[in-house]
XYZ file of C-alpha atoms in Angstrom:
403
model
C 93.009 94.063 139.417
C 94.873 93.649 136.497
C 98.508 93.886 135.613
C 99.610 95.288 132.390
C 102.463 96.488 130.894
C 102.917 99.587 128.557
C 105.652 100.467 126.983
C 107.834 103.397 125.836
C 111.187 105.297 124.498
C 113.662 106.629 126.901
C 114.451 109.587 125.858
C 116.687 112.711 127.058
C 119.355 110.638 128.747
C 122.515 112.041 130.069
C 125.248 110.088 132.042
C 125.861 111.875 135.999
C 130.292 112.093 135.697
C 130.702 111.810 139.067
C 128.491 108.350 139.738
C 128.363 107.107 135.570
C 124.432 107.095 136.802
C 122.065 107.487 133.456
C 119.708 110.037 133.825
C 116.481 110.126 131.874
C 114.562 114.041 131.648
C 110.963 114.478 131.421
C 110.143 110.530 130.063
C 106.447 109.795 128.407
C 105.642 106.868 130.312
C 101.558 106.436 129.454
C 99.642 108.079 127.777
C 95.678 108.529 126.166
C 94.482 106.248 123.369
C 92.903 102.848 122.717
C 94.899 99.868 122.711
C 94.635 96.894 121.624
C 95.553 93.584 124.124
C 95.528 89.812 122.958
C 93.155 88.101 125.675
C 94.056 84.664 126.730
C 92.368 82.829 124.354
C 93.838 84.834 121.076
C 90.747 87.436 120.746
C 92.134 91.178 120.326
C 90.316 93.272 122.784
C 90.467 97.299 122.791
C 90.785 98.900 126.236
C 90.963 102.371 126.194
C 93.017 104.961 128.446
C 91.071 108.261 128.844
C 91.960 111.000 129.794
C 90.176 111.607 133.114
C 91.638 107.368 134.201
C 95.306 108.266 133.022
C 96.102 111.978 133.410
C 94.370 111.676 137.047
C 96.158 112.564 139.907
C 96.453 109.252 141.545
C 97.401 107.836 138.354
C 100.392 111.192 137.598
C 101.243 110.191 141.611
C 101.568 106.601 141.347
C 105.048 107.044 138.650
C 106.374 108.539 141.722
C 109.531 106.851 143.561
C 108.864 103.928 141.729
C 111.489 101.386 141.173
C 112.927 100.751 137.294
C 113.860 97.188 136.662
C 116.343 95.223 134.237
C 113.436 93.643 132.231
C 109.598 92.601 133.537
C 110.152 90.930 137.074
C 109.010 86.931 136.566
C 108.871 84.250 139.419
C 110.033 81.102 138.919
C 107.479 79.406 136.773
C 108.241 82.200 134.286
C 104.724 84.298 135.515
C 105.372 88.120 135.765
C 105.350 90.024 139.078
C 105.476 93.003 140.980
C 108.442 94.360 142.556
C 107.575 95.097 146.318
C 109.870 95.192 149.603
C 110.644 91.218 149.593
C 112.416 91.458 146.037
C 113.069 95.060 145.279
C 117.319 94.082 146.433
C 117.476 91.816 143.585
C 115.123 93.365 140.716
C 115.579 97.704 141.288
C 118.159 99.154 138.677
C 117.360 102.501 139.561
C 114.136 104.286 140.365
C 111.435 107.308 139.262
C 111.984 110.383 140.398
C 109.157 112.356 142.234
C 108.602 114.984 139.502
C 105.811 112.740 138.030
C 103.276 115.178 135.915
C 100.940 115.788 132.799
C 101.771 117.156 129.326
C 98.433 118.248 127.942
C 99.598 118.656 124.669
C 100.230 114.696 123.706
C 98.228 113.697 127.025
C 101.228 111.883 128.733
C 102.253 111.508 131.720
C 106.035 111.766 132.093
C 108.113 111.223 134.933
C 112.652 112.071 135.266
C 114.012 108.608 135.971
C 117.707 106.918 136.912
C 119.584 104.248 135.982
C 122.293 103.018 138.822
C 122.841 99.274 137.914
C 126.488 98.910 136.027
C 124.960 95.965 134.178
C 121.768 97.894 133.010
C 123.776 101.218 131.869
C 126.119 98.941 129.856
C 122.882 96.890 127.976
C 121.116 100.464 127.791
C 124.597 101.551 125.980
C 124.190 98.390 123.879
C 121.225 99.418 122.475
C 118.379 98.189 125.317
C 116.754 101.192 125.734
C 112.832 100.926 125.912
C 110.874 101.511 128.648
C 107.761 99.379 129.574
C 105.348 100.507 132.551
C 104.375 97.294 134.524
C 100.559 98.954 136.353
C 97.538 97.119 137.531
C 94.091 98.728 136.601
C 90.598 97.471 136.666
C 89.138 96.990 133.020
C 85.473 97.923 133.114
C 83.730 96.696 130.551
C 81.964 100.013 128.635
C 81.893 100.553 124.872
C 82.361 104.074 123.180
C 84.957 105.955 121.235
C 87.544 107.638 121.864
C 89.056 110.212 118.856
C 87.403 108.490 116.304
C 88.774 104.850 117.835
C 86.039 102.320 119.157
C 86.688 100.420 122.481
C 85.710 97.789 124.394
C 86.883 98.538 127.996
C 88.015 101.008 129.629
C 90.885 100.949 132.099
C 90.601 102.232 135.230
C 91.973 102.853 138.774
C 95.648 102.786 136.951
C 98.504 102.348 139.460
C 101.939 102.351 138.526
C 103.899 99.868 140.080
C 107.477 99.695 138.498
C 109.263 100.843 134.791
C 111.543 98.429 133.262
C 113.517 98.957 130.504
C 113.169 96.356 127.676
C 114.458 95.688 124.113
C 112.781 97.283 121.851
C 108.942 95.305 121.753
C 108.561 96.367 117.662
C 111.200 96.519 115.239
C 111.046 100.106 113.726
C 113.828 103.004 112.391
C 112.759 105.796 115.304
C 112.781 103.660 118.308
C 115.746 104.849 120.014
C 117.173 106.994 122.803
C 116.743 110.198 121.377
C 112.899 109.607 121.139
C 109.483 110.047 123.011
C 107.042 107.984 121.794
C 104.540 106.012 123.722
C 104.189 102.742 122.135
C 102.046 99.648 123.611
C 103.351 96.484 125.897
C 103.605 93.172 125.588
C 100.522 91.828 126.192
C 98.892 94.968 123.803
C 99.400 95.300 119.816
C 98.093 98.821 119.379
C 99.771 101.257 117.125
C 100.870 104.617 117.242
C 98.501 106.839 116.749
C 98.348 110.921 115.288
C 100.744 111.485 118.776
C 103.654 109.982 116.149
C 102.789 112.139 113.574
C 101.982 115.419 115.107
C 105.451 114.543 116.347
C 107.084 114.512 112.401
C 107.927 111.241 113.036
C 107.431 108.017 110.929
C 105.035 105.629 112.557
C 106.580 102.112 113.156
C 104.791 98.679 111.264
C 102.700 96.979 113.745
C 101.707 93.504 113.865
C 99.628 91.024 115.871
C 98.769 87.519 115.438
C 95.666 85.982 113.902
C 93.797 82.612 113.405
C 93.773 81.867 109.709
C 92.612 77.929 109.243
C 94.473 75.427 111.615
C 97.590 77.928 111.636
C 98.314 81.546 113.778
C 100.353 83.716 111.278
C 101.381 86.970 112.392
C 100.225 90.058 110.150
C 100.290 93.766 109.552
C 97.639 95.320 112.110
C 96.023 96.890 109.762
C 95.147 93.727 107.820
C 94.347 91.652 109.892
C 90.515 92.422 110.679
C 90.520 92.141 106.727
C 92.165 88.922 106.713
C 89.832 87.386 110.299
C 87.041 88.176 108.028
C 87.844 86.507 104.402
C 88.889 83.145 107.090
C 85.401 83.689 108.180
C 84.130 83.493 104.248
C 86.793 81.071 103.447
C 85.590 78.901 105.881
C 81.780 79.078 105.115
C 83.017 78.882 101.270
C 84.943 75.305 102.582
C 81.531 74.310 104.629
C 79.382 74.592 101.105
C 82.100 72.848 99.097
C 82.334 69.472 101.598
C 78.399 69.779 101.322
C 78.048 69.989 97.344
C 81.147 66.632 97.572
C 78.287 65.237 99.391
C 75.513 65.313 97.294
C 77.333 65.029 94.421
C 78.423 61.784 95.837
C 74.952 60.608 96.432
C 73.543 61.591 93.262
C 75.783 59.880 91.741
C 75.138 56.812 93.923
C 71.315 56.944 92.641
C 72.693 57.325 89.333
C 74.728 54.740 89.352
C 72.269 52.014 91.349
C 69.293 52.637 88.908
C 68.997 49.686 86.069
C 68.702 50.244 82.361
C 65.848 48.520 80.858
C 62.995 51.258 80.666
C 62.006 54.835 79.536
C 61.620 55.950 83.925
C 64.980 54.229 84.435
C 66.634 55.866 81.718
C 64.814 59.001 82.595
C 65.859 58.685 86.393
C 69.901 58.460 85.452
C 69.552 61.201 83.309
C 67.604 63.495 85.291
C 70.584 63.002 88.707
C 72.965 63.081 86.177
C 71.895 66.839 85.187
C 71.646 68.057 88.782
C 75.196 66.147 89.123
C 76.839 68.184 86.104
C 74.875 71.329 87.937
C 75.906 70.907 91.338
C 79.746 70.128 90.336
C 79.819 73.851 88.306
C 78.984 74.755 91.370
C 81.665 72.835 93.571
C 84.163 74.383 91.057
C 83.332 77.885 91.437
C 83.910 77.657 94.984
C 87.081 75.854 94.511
C 88.870 78.757 92.566
C 87.666 80.575 95.279
C 89.972 78.491 97.911
C 92.655 76.791 96.050
C 95.895 78.431 94.431
C 95.884 81.714 92.532
C 92.023 81.837 92.866
C 92.498 82.632 96.671
C 95.234 85.088 96.082
C 92.667 87.308 94.086
C 90.119 86.728 96.282
C 91.867 88.114 99.095
C 93.649 91.129 96.718
C 89.805 91.684 96.344
C 88.499 92.164 99.305
C 91.275 93.947 100.694
C 91.167 96.407 97.422
C 87.440 97.076 98.179
C 87.840 97.404 101.958
C 90.401 99.869 101.195
C 87.481 102.404 98.187
C 85.025 101.220 100.836
C 87.179 103.454 103.258
C 88.499 106.419 101.187
C 84.491 107.008 100.652
C 83.321 106.458 104.888
C 86.403 107.283 106.331
C 89.032 105.166 108.337
C 86.283 104.203 111.263
C 85.146 102.028 108.413
C 84.473 98.584 110.204
C 84.166 96.131 107.665
C 84.590 92.868 110.238
C 81.726 91.151 109.765
C 80.230 92.285 106.280
C 79.913 90.961 103.397
C 80.905 92.949 99.984
C 77.601 94.124 99.533
C 77.327 95.048 102.759
C 80.049 96.877 102.235
C 79.092 98.752 98.893
C 75.852 99.743 100.457
C 77.421 100.868 103.406
C 79.848 103.034 101.123
C 76.381 104.241 98.954
C 74.804 105.171 102.053
C 77.597 107.335 103.943
C 77.631 109.599 100.421
C 73.603 109.604 99.613
C 72.149 108.691 103.001
C 68.050 108.393 102.541
C 67.824 109.191 98.978
C 70.135 105.908 98.230
C 66.824 103.248 97.978
C 69.134 100.690 97.644
C 67.244 98.215 99.788
C 66.306 95.350 98.102
C 68.521 95.701 94.823
C 70.261 93.164 93.269
C 74.372 92.296 92.961
C 74.473 94.684 89.306
C 72.720 97.287 90.663
C 74.584 97.707 94.007
C 77.733 96.903 91.517
C 76.771 99.807 89.939
C 75.842 102.188 92.237
C 79.425 101.962 93.783
C 81.298 101.872 91.342
C 79.466 105.539 90.372
C 79.756 106.689 93.946
C 83.349 105.342 93.952
C 84.090 107.591 90.653
C 82.213 110.534 92.397
C 84.088 110.859 94.953
C 87.550 110.025 92.879
C 86.914 113.096 90.524
C 85.962 115.284 93.936
C 82.086 115.559 92.501
C 79.939 116.451 95.291
C 76.642 114.910 93.727
C 75.973 112.098 90.432
C 77.422 112.971 86.861
C 74.868 113.173 84.518
C 77.320 112.697 81.496
C 77.681 108.960 82.916
C 74.679 108.499 81.179
C 73.377 108.304 77.794
C 69.397 108.327 77.122
C 66.875 110.914 78.029
C 67.257 111.054 81.378
C 69.956 112.922 81.264
C 69.574 116.595 82.141
C 69.342 118.347 84.965
C 66.754 117.309 86.814
C 67.240 113.935 87.159
C 67.236 112.072 90.594
C 70.179 109.835 91.312
C 68.141 107.134 91.328
C 67.376 107.967 88.008
C 70.680 108.280 87.166
C 71.909 104.829 89.271
C 68.797 103.100 87.273
C 70.388 104.155 84.123
C 73.995 102.853 85.476
C 72.209 99.999 86.382
C 70.901 99.141 83.019
C 73.865 99.638 81.009
C 75.706 97.363 83.588
C 72.969 94.807 83.061
C 73.140 95.390 79.154
C 76.794 94.988 78.913
C 76.763 90.863 80.696
C 74.203 90.705 78.579
C 71.364 90.556 81.280
C 67.814 92.315 81.599
C 66.381 94.554 84.123
């Protein structure tokens, strides 16, 4: 059994004029969706709360009559703990009501709650307004797709233990006492989805930590996969740089060790020098990719391509682990399907085809347009692939090459 902590916003709050207690009504404490969690090794894991699990009778029932705490309780070692009868006197600052229910319009579990502790009431009045739900669950490895979002595992047998009042876990102007947005947890790095959009609310920016080289940086969740893939490419470039440096040193040493005095020796020295010069040129190309402005340009180029491909394939497009050529081919096939005879084609052809598809998409044309091409093939009966062959020839000609 794994313990999780999901967050939501305290909503519909009132103060009892007699007791001074705070009452929050119809608070959304959990919702369906796919959420990202950081595993102990720092990797990202997507877990789904499917309707049949999070909205089940047993999970909804578990939200009734549960303690409210000031932050998630921890032991002396700083490890989070659950609330029970032995520690409830010290930890319990309020309680949930017995009216937990499901709101089918947005896929949430909701319940009223009462906060009784004067210190916590002061903190809430001072801006401490977000709820975080502590619960236990069985995380079952099971991949799938829910509402166009892929997941790796499913949370089952969800049992709510307590509701913690915490500081805003993620900054955002729309997080306030008057909102009803179900968010994520301290372990989670998920994002607000169409739930907030349907409510007419501005989504808050989500961030996650990713490992880039020997540093851990905080980036927008939407850009994390792009940077992870870029870092993988960058490491491959650096590996090639090391290999080239080693080869250049070896050739230079061989050249310097050769003694002059005969024609063969001079030829060998010239050959070694030529190889070293060729490798030096290749080395500079890799250096340009990972150093100075070249690095920034490469990041911008890849992120721009990912955005272009997403505009063609859709938001479900996953760039992780894919080269630029593979991404372009996926975009081409998503539009032209089996008619796209793209396998085995070189980079120039793929680039030309991709640009044609992108331009066609931006212009809202369903098919390729003959106006992009010149020659005998520019007629109404020309095939899509023939037109792209022409486009390829033009692109190659402009580069000074031949088909």
